[in-house]
Short mmCIF file of C-alpha atoms in Angstrom, two decimals:
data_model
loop_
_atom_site.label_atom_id
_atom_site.label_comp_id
_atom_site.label_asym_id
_atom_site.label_seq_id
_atom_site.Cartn_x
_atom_site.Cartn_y
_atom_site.Cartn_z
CA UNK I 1 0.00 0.00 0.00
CA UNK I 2 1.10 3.28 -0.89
CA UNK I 3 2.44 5.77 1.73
CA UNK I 4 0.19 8.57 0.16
CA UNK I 5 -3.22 8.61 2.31
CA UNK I 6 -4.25 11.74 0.66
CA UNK I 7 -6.64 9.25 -1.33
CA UNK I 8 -8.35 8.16 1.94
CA UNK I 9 -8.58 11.63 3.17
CA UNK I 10 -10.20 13.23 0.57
CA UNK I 11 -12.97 10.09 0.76
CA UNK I 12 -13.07 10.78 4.32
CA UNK I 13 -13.68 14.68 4.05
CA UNK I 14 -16.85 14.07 1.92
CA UNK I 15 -18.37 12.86 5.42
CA UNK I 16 -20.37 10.28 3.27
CA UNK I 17 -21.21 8.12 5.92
CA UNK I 18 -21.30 5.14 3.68
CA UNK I 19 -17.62 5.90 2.41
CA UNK I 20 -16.56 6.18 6.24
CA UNK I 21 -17.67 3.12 7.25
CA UNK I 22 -16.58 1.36 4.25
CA UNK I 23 -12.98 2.58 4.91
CA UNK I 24 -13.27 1.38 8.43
CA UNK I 25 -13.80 -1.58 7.33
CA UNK I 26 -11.00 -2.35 4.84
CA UNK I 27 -8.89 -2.11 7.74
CA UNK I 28 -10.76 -5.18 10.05
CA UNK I 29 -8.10 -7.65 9.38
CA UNK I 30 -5.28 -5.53 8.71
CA UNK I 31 -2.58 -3.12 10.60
CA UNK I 32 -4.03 0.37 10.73
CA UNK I 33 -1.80 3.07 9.64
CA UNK I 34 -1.30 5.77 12.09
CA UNK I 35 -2.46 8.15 9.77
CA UNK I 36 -5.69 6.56 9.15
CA UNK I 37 -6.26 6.12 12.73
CA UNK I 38 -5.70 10.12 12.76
CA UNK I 39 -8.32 10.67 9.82
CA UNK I 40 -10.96 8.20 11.59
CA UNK I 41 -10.67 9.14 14.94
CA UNK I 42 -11.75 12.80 13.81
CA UNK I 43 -15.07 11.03 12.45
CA UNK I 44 -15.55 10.44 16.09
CA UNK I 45 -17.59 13.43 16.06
CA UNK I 46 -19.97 12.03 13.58
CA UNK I 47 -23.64 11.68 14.26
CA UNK I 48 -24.50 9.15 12.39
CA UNK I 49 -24.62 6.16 14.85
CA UNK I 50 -23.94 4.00 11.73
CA UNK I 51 -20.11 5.38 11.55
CA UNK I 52 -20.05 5.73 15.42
CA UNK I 53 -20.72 1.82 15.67
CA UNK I 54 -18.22 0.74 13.24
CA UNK I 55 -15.56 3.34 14.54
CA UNK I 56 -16.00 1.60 17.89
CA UNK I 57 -16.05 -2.15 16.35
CA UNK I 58 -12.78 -1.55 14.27
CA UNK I 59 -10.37 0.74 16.82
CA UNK I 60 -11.31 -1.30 19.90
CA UNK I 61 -9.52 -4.39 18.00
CA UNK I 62 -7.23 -2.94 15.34
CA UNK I 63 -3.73 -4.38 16.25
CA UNK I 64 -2.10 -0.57 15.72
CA UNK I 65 -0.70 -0.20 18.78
CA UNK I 66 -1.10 3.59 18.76
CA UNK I 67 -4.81 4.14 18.66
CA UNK I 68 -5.11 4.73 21.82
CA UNK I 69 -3.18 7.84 21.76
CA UNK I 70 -5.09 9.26 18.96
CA UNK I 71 -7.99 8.89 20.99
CA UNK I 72 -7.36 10.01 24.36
CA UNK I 73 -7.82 13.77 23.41
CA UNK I 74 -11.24 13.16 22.78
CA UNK I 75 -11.74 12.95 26.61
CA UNK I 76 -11.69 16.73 26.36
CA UNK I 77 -14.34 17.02 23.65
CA UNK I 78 -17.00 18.81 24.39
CA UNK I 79 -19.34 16.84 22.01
CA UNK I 80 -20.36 14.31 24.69
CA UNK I 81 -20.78 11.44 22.32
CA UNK I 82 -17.63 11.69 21.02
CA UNK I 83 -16.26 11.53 24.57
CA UNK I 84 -18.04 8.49 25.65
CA UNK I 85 -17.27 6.61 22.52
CA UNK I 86 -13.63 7.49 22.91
CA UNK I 87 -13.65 6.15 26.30
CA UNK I 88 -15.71 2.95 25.24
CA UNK I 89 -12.69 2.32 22.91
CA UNK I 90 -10.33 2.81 25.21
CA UNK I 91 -11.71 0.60 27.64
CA UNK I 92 -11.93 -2.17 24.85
CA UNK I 93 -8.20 -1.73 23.99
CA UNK I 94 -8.04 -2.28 27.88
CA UNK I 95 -4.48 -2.88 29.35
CA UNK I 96 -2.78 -0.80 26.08
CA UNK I 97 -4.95 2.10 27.07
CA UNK I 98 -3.02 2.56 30.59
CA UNK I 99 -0.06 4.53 28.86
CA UNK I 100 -1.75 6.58 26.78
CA UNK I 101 -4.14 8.01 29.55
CA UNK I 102 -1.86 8.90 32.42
CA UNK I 103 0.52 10.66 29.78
CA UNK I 104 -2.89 12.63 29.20
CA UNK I 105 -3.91 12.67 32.99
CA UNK I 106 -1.01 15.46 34.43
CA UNK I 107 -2.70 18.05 31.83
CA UNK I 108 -6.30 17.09 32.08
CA UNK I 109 -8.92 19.59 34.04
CA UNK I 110 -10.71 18.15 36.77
CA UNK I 111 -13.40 16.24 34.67
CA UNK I 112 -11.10 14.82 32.74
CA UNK I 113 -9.02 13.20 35.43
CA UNK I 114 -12.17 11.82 36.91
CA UNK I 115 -13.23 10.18 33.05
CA UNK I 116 -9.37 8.86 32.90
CA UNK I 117 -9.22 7.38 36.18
CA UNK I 118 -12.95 6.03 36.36
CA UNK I 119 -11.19 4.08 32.79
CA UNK I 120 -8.43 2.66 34.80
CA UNK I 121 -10.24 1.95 37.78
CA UNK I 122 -12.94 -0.55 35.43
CA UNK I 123 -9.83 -1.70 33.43
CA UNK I 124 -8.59 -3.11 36.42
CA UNK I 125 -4.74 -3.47 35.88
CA UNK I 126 -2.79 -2.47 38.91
CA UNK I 127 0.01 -0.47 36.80
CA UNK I 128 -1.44 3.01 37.15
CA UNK I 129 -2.13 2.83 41.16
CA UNK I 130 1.08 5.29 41.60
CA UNK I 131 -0.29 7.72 39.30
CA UNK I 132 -3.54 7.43 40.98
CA UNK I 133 -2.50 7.72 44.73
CA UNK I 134 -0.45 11.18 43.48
CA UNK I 135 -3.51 12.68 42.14
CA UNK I 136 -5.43 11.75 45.24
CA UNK I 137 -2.76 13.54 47.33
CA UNK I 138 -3.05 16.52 45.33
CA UNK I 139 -6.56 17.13 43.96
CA UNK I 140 -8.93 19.12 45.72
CA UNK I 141 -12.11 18.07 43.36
CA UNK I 142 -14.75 15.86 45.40
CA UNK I 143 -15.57 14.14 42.49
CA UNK I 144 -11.80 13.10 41.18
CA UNK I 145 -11.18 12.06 44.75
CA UNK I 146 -14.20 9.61 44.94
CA UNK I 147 -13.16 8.17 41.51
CA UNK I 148 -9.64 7.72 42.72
CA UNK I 149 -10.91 5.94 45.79
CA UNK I 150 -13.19 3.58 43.76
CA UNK I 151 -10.63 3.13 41.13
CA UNK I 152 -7.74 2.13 44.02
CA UNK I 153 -10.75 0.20 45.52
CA UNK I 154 -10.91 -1.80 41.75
CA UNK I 155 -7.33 -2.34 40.74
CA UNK I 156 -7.23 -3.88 44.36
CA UNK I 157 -3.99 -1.62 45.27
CA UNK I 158 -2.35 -1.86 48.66
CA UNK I 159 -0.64 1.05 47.58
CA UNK I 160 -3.36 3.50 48.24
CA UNK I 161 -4.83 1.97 51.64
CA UNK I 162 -3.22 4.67 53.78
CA UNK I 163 -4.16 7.28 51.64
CA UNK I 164 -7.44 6.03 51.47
CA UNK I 165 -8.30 5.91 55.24
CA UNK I 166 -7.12 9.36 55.61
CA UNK I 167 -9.71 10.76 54.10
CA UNK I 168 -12.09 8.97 55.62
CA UNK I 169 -12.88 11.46 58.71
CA UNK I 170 -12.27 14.63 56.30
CA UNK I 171 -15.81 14.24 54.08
CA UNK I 172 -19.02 11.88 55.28
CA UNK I 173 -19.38 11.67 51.18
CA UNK I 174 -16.50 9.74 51.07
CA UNK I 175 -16.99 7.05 53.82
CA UNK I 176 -19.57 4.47 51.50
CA UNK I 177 -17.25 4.98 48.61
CA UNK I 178 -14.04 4.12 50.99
CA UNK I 179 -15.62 1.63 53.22
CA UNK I 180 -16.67 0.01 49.30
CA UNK I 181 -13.39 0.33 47.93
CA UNK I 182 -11.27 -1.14 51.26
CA UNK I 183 -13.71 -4.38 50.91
CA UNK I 184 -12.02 -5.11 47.32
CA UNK I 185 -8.69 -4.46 48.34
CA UNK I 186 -9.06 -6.91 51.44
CA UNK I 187 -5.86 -6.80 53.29
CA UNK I 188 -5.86 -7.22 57.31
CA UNK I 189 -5.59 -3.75 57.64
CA UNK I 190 -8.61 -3.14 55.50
CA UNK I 191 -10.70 -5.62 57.54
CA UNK I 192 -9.38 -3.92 61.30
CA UNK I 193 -9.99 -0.90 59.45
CA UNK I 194 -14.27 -1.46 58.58
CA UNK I 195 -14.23 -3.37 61.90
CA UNK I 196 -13.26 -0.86 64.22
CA UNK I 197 -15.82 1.47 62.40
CA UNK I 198 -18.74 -0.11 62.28
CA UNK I 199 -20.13 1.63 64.69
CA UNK I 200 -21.49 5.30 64.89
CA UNK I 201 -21.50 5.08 60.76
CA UNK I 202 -24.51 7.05 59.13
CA UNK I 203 -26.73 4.73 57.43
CA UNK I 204 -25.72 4.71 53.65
CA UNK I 205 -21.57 3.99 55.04
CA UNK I 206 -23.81 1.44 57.40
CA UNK I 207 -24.80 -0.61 54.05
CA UNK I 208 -21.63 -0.31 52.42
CA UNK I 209 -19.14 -1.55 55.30
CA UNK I 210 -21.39 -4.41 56.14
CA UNK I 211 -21.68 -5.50 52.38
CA UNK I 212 -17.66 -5.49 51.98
CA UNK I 213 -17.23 -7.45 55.48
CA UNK I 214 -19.08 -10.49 53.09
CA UNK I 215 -16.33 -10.37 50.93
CA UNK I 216 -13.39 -9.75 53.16
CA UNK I 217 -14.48 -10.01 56.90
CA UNK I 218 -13.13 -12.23 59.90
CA UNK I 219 -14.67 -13.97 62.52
CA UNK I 220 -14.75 -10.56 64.41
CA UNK I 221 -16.89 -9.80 61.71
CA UNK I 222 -19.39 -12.51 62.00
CA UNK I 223 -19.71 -12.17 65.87
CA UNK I 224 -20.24 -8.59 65.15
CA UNK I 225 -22.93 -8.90 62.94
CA UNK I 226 -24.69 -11.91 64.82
CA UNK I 227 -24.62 -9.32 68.31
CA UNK I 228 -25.98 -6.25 66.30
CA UNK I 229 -28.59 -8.12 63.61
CA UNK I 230 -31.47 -7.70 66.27
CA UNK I 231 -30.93 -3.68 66.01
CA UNK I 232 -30.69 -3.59 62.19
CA UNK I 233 -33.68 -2.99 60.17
CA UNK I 234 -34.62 -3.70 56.41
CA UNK I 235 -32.16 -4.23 54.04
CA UNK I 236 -29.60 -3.17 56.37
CA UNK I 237 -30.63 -6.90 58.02
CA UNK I 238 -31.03 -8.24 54.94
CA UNK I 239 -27.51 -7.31 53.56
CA UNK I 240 -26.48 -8.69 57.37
CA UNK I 241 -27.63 -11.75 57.05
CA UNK I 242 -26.18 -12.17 53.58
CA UNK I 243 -22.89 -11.73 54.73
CA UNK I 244 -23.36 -13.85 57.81
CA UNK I 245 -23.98 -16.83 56.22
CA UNK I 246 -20.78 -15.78 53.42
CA UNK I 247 -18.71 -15.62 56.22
CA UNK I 248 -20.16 -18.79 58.34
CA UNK I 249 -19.48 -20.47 54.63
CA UNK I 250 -16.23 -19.13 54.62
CA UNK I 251 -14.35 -19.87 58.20
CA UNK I 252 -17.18 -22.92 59.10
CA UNK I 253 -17.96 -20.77 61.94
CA UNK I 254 -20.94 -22.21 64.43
CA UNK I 255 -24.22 -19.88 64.20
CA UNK I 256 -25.48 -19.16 67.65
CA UNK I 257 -28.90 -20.99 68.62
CA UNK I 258 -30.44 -17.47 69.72
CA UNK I 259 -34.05 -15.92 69.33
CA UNK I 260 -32.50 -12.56 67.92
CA UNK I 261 -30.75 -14.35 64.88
CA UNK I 262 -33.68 -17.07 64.35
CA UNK I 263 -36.47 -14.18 64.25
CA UNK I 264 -33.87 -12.15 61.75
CA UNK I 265 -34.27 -14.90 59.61
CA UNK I 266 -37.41 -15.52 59.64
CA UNK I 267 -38.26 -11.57 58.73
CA UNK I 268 -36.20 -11.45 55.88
CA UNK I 269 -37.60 -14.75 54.49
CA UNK I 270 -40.48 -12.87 54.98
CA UNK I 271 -39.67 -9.27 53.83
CA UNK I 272 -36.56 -8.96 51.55
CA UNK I 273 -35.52 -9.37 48.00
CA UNK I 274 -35.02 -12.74 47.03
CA UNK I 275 -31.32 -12.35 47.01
CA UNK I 276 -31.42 -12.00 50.39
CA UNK I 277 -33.91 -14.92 51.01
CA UNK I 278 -31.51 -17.70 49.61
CA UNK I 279 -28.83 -16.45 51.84
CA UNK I 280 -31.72 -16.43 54.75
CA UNK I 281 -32.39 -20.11 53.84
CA UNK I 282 -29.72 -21.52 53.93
CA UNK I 283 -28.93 -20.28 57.84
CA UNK I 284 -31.89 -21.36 58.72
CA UNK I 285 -31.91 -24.55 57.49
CA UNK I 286 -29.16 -24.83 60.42
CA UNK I 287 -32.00 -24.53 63.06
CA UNK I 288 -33.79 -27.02 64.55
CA UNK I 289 -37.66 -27.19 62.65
CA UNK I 290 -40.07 -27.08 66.19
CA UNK I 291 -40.56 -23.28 65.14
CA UNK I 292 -39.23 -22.62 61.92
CA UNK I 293 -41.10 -24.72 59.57
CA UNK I 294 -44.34 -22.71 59.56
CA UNK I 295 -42.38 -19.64 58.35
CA UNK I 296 -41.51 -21.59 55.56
CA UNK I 297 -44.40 -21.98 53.56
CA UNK I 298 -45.37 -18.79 52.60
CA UNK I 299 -41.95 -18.38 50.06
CA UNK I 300 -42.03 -22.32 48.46
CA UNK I 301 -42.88 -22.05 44.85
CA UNK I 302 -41.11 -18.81 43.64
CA UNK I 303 -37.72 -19.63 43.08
CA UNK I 304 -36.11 -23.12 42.25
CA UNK I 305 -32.96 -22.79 44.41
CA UNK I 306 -34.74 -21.94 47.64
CA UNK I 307 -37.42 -24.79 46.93
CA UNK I 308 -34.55 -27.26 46.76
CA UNK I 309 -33.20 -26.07 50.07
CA UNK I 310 -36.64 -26.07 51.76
CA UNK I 311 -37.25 -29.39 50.29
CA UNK I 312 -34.04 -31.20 51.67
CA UNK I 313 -35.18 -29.18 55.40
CA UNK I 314 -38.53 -29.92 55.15
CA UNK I 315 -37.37 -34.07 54.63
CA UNK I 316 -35.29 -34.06 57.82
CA UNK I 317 -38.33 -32.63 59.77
CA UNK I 318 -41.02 -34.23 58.33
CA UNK I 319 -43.46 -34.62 61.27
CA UNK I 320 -43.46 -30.90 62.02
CA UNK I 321 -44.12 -30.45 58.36
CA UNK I 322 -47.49 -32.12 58.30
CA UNK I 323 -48.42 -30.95 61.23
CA UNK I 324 -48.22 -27.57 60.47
CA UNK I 325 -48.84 -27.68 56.40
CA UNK I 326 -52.49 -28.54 57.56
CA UNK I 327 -53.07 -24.89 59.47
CA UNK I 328 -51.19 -22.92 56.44
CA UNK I 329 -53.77 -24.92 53.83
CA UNK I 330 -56.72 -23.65 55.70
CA UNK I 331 -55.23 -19.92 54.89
CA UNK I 332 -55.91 -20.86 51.28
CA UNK I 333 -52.69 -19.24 50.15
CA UNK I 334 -51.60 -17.93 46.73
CA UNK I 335 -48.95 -21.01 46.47
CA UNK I 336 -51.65 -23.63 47.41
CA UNK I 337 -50.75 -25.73 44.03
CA UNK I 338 -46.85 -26.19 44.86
CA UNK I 339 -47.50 -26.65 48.74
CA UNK I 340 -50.05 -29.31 47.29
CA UNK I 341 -47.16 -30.91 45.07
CA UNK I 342 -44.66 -30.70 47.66
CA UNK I 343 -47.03 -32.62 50.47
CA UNK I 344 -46.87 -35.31 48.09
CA UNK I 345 -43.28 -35.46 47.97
CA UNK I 346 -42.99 -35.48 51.32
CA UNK I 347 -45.09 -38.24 51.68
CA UNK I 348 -43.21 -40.67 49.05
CA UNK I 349 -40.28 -39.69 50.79
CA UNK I 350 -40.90 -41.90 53.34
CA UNK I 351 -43.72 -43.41 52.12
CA UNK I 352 -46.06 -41.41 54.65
CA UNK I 353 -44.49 -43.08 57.75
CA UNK I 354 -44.16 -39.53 59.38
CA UNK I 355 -48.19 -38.98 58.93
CA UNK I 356 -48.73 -41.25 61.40
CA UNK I 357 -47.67 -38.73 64.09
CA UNK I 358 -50.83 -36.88 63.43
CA UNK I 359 -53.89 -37.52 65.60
CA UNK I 360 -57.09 -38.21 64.17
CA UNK I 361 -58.35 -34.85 64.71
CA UNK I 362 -55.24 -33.56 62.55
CA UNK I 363 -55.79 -35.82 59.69
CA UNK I 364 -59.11 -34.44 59.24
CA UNK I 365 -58.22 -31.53 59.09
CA UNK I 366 -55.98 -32.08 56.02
CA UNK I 367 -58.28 -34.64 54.67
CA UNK I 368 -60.95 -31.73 54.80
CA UNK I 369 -58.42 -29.30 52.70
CA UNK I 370 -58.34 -31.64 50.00
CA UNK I 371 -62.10 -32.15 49.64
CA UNK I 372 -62.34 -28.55 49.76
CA UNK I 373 -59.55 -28.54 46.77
CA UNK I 374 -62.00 -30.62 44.40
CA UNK I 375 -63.67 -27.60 42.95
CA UNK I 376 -60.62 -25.64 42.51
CA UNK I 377 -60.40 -24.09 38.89
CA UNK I 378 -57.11 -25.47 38.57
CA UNK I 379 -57.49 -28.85 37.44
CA UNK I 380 -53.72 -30.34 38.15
CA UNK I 381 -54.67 -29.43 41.89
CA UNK I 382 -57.60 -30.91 41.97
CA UNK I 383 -56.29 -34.20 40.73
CA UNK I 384 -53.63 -33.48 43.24
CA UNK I 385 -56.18 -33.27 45.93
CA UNK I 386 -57.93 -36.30 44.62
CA UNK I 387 -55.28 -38.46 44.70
CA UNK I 388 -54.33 -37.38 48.56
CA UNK I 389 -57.47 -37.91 49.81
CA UNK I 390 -57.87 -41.51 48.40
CA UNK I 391 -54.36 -42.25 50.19
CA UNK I 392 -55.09 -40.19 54.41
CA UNK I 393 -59.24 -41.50 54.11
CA UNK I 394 -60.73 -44.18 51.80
CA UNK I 395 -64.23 -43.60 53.62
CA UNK I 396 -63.54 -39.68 52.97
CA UNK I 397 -62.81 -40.04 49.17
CA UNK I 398 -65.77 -42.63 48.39
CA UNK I 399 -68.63 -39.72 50.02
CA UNK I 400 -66.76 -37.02 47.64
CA UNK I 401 -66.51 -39.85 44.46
CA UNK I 402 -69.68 -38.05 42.67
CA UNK I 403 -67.55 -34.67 42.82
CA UNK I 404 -64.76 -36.51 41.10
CA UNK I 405 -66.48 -38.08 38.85
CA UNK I 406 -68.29 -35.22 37.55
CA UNK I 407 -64.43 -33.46 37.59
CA UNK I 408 -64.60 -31.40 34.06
CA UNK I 409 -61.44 -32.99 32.94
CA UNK I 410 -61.17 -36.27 31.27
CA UNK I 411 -57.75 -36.90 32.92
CA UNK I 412 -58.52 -36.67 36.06
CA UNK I 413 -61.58 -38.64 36.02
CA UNK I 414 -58.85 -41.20 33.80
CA UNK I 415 -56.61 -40.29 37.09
CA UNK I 416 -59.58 -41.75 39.07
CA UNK I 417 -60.16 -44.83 37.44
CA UNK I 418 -56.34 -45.82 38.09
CA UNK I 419 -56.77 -44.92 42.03
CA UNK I 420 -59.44 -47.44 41.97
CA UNK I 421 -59.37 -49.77 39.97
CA UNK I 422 -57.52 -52.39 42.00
CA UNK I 423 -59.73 -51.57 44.84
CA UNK I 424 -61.84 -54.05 46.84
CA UNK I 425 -64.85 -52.13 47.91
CA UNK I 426 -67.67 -52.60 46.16
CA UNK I 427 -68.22 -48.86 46.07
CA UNK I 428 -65.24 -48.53 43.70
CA UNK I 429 -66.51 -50.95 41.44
CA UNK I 430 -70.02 -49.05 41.07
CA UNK I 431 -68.08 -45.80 40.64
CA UNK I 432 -66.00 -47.66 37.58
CA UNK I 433 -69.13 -48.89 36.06
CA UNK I 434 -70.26 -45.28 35.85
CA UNK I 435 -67.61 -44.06 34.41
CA UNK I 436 -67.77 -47.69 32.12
CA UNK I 437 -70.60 -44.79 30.57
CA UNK I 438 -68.34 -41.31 30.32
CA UNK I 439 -69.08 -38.91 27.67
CA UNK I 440 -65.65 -39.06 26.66
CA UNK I 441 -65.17 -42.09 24.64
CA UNK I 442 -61.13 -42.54 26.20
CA UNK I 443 -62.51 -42.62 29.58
CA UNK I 444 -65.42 -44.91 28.78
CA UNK I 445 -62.97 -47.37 27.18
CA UNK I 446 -60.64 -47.45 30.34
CA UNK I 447 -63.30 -47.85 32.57
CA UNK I 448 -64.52 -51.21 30.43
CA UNK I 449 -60.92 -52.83 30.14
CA UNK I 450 -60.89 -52.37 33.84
CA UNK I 451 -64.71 -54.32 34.43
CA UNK I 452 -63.78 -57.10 31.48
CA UNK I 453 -60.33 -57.54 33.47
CA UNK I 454 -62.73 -57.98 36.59
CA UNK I 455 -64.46 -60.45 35.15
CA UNK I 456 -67.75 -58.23 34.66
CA UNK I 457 -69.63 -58.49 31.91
CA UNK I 458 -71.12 -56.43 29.36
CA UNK I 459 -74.82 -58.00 30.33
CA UNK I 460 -74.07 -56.95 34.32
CA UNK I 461 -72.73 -53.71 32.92
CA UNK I 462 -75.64 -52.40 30.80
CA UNK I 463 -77.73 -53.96 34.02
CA UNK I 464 -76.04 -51.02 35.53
#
């Protein structure tokens, strides 16, 4: 290729967006020259998001290793799209950025510095942190100092830790952002340091310091949180217990058999985001079931992961289970159907040994649920309820037969026939023979394999 771009220029200078993307293009698989990055990078400014788009596409992965320093000056472009696609770039170019932005950063204004060093803090690489720490010492911007905090906090550098905590009595502004930023660099003295400050923090520094102690904390930590969870409120419990059970993860530590922590629990399985439920499930899973399982029931049925957990706690405490499924059923709550599903999984997990510690009164009471389920409009839980019934009270299920036999659905009244149809009372054979009549011709047919395999006949049958 010729050394004479004046050919691309002139193409370029037509600002025929077609033509500038098109020459962007011819350079996807080859080494940009740097004077074709110069002519591009002034297209930048381009509103067409067409151009914009491939600009971004070809300079983030052109292999020129100078494009980064043709782009940096648009940091100070007052077109703001032209600035945030300039920094998009750079960020894509990543590590090969670094150089090119600090020798901008000594000459930037104030809003510059802050755009530069939020680009190296989300970039990540630890190189710059010296560059950083000196503009921290010397800036006087709010702003540039909380992006110099987070971006130490990002690149994880121990270099800027004692910088950092000096600031932290000069501006309340600053604490969340350095209490934040001290939890991802994680050193001992970063831990001692949110530790010894926990207290006496306002509320937003509050949220921040206990969040980081899930990623960094001690067992100081964790005995911290478990003495102060009963004075927290809301999410700043919620966020508590998250990184209680983090940390009790972390170090195996041994969660405290108290009414403050249990009744933390049990509000944010009741209150918070469902984040902060899994975390609460899984530490409560660690307490005995006498007066936890109840609490339970309301949050089955909304999230997979936290069903599996309750599952596996609900197994190990099974006769507390039934006995208190029976008094949330009578609430007729909104998750009715997957409380339904899950009493039958219970029960073939042990086969419905565990049922027999109900009384009489008790099964009754659930039996009585059921029947009440059999004119429910959804028709799964009503074949559900059927087949329940049929298994706590034969006697029960025979007096509500006409109900299911007159269910709506032909498979459940097919769902029927196979409850029955190895049954002895003679009750269950007059309830097949009706159904030896359904409407629905599959139902009809099942019903008069079952009789011929009985060894009734078709006379007895139309008899009926």
């Amino acid at each position: 290729m010729s050394n004479d771009y004046s050919v691309i220029k002139k193409i370029l200078d037509t600002n025929n967006s077609e033509n500038i993307r098109t020459t962007a293009e011819n350079f996807q698989l080859v080494e940009m020259p740097d004077k074709v990055v110069e002519y591009l990078t002034e297209k930048l400014l381009s509103d067409d998001n067409g151009v914009r788009d491939t600009l971004t596409r070809v300079l983030s992965s052109n292999k020129n290793p100078n494009i980064s320093n043709y782009l940096v000056p648009f940091i100070s472009s007052q077109k703001i799209s032209a600035r945030n696609l300039a920094g998009e770039i750079l960020l894509n170019r990543k590590n090969e950025s670094i150089t090119a932005m600090l020798n901008y950063l000594p000459e930037a204004n104030d809003d510059d510095q802050k755009f530069i060093i939020d680009l190296l803090g989300l970039i990540g690489n630890s190189a710059p942190a010296y560059e950083i720490v000196n503009v921290l010492k010397y800036t006087n911007d709010e702003n540039v100092i909380l992006a110099c905090i987070e971006a130490l906090g990002n690149i994880k550098s121990v270099d800027g830790i004692t910088e950092i905590i000096s600031l932290y009595d000069q501006n309340e502004l600053f604490k969340p952002t350095i209490i934040e930023a001290l939890g991802k660099i994680g050193t001992s003295p970063c831990i001692d340091f949110i530790n010894q400050n926990y207290y006496g923090v306002d509320e937003l520094t509050k949220y921040s310091l206990i969040e980081s102690l899930g990623e960094i904390g001690n067992e100081e930590s964790f005995n911290m949180l478990i003495n102060d969870i009963q004075y927290l409120e809301g999410p700043y419990k919620w966020v508590a217990i998250e990184t209680i059970g983090k940390l009790e993860e972390k170090y195996h530590l041994q969660l405290p058999s108290n009414m403050p922590l249990k009744n933390s629990l049990l509000e944010t399985l009741d209150t918070a985001d469902i984040q902060y439920k899994k975390a609460a499930v899984k530490l409560v899973s660690l307490f005995d079931g006498a007066d936890i399982v109840e609490h339970l029931f309301p949050i089955f049925g909304n999230d997979e992961e936290i069903d599996l957990k309750l599952q596996e706690y609900f197994s190990l405490n099974l006769e507390e289970f039934f006995k208190k499924v029976k008094d949330f059923l009578k609430q007729n709550p909104k998750n009715t159907k997957q409380i339904v599903a899950l009493i039958k999984e219970m029960i073939q997990f042990d086969g419905g040994l565990s049922l027999q510690s109900l009384n009489e009164l008790e099964i009754r009471s659930l039996v009585e649920s059921f029947t009440n389920m059999l004119a429910h409009p959804d028709e799964e839980l009503r074949s559900s309820a059927m087949e329940l019934i049929f298994f706590l009270d034969v006697e029960t299920a025979l007096i509500f037969s006409d109900t299911m036999i007159e269910d709506s659905v032909s498979w459940n009244r097919l769902r029927l026939l196979e409850i029955i149809q190895d049954g002895d009372d003679p009750r269950m054979i007059e309830i097949i023979k009706t159904l030896a009549n359904d409407m629905d011709e599959m139902v009809k047919e099942s019903a008069q394999n079952i009789l011929i395999e009985r060894g009734i006949s078709n006379l007895q049958l139309k008899d009926h």
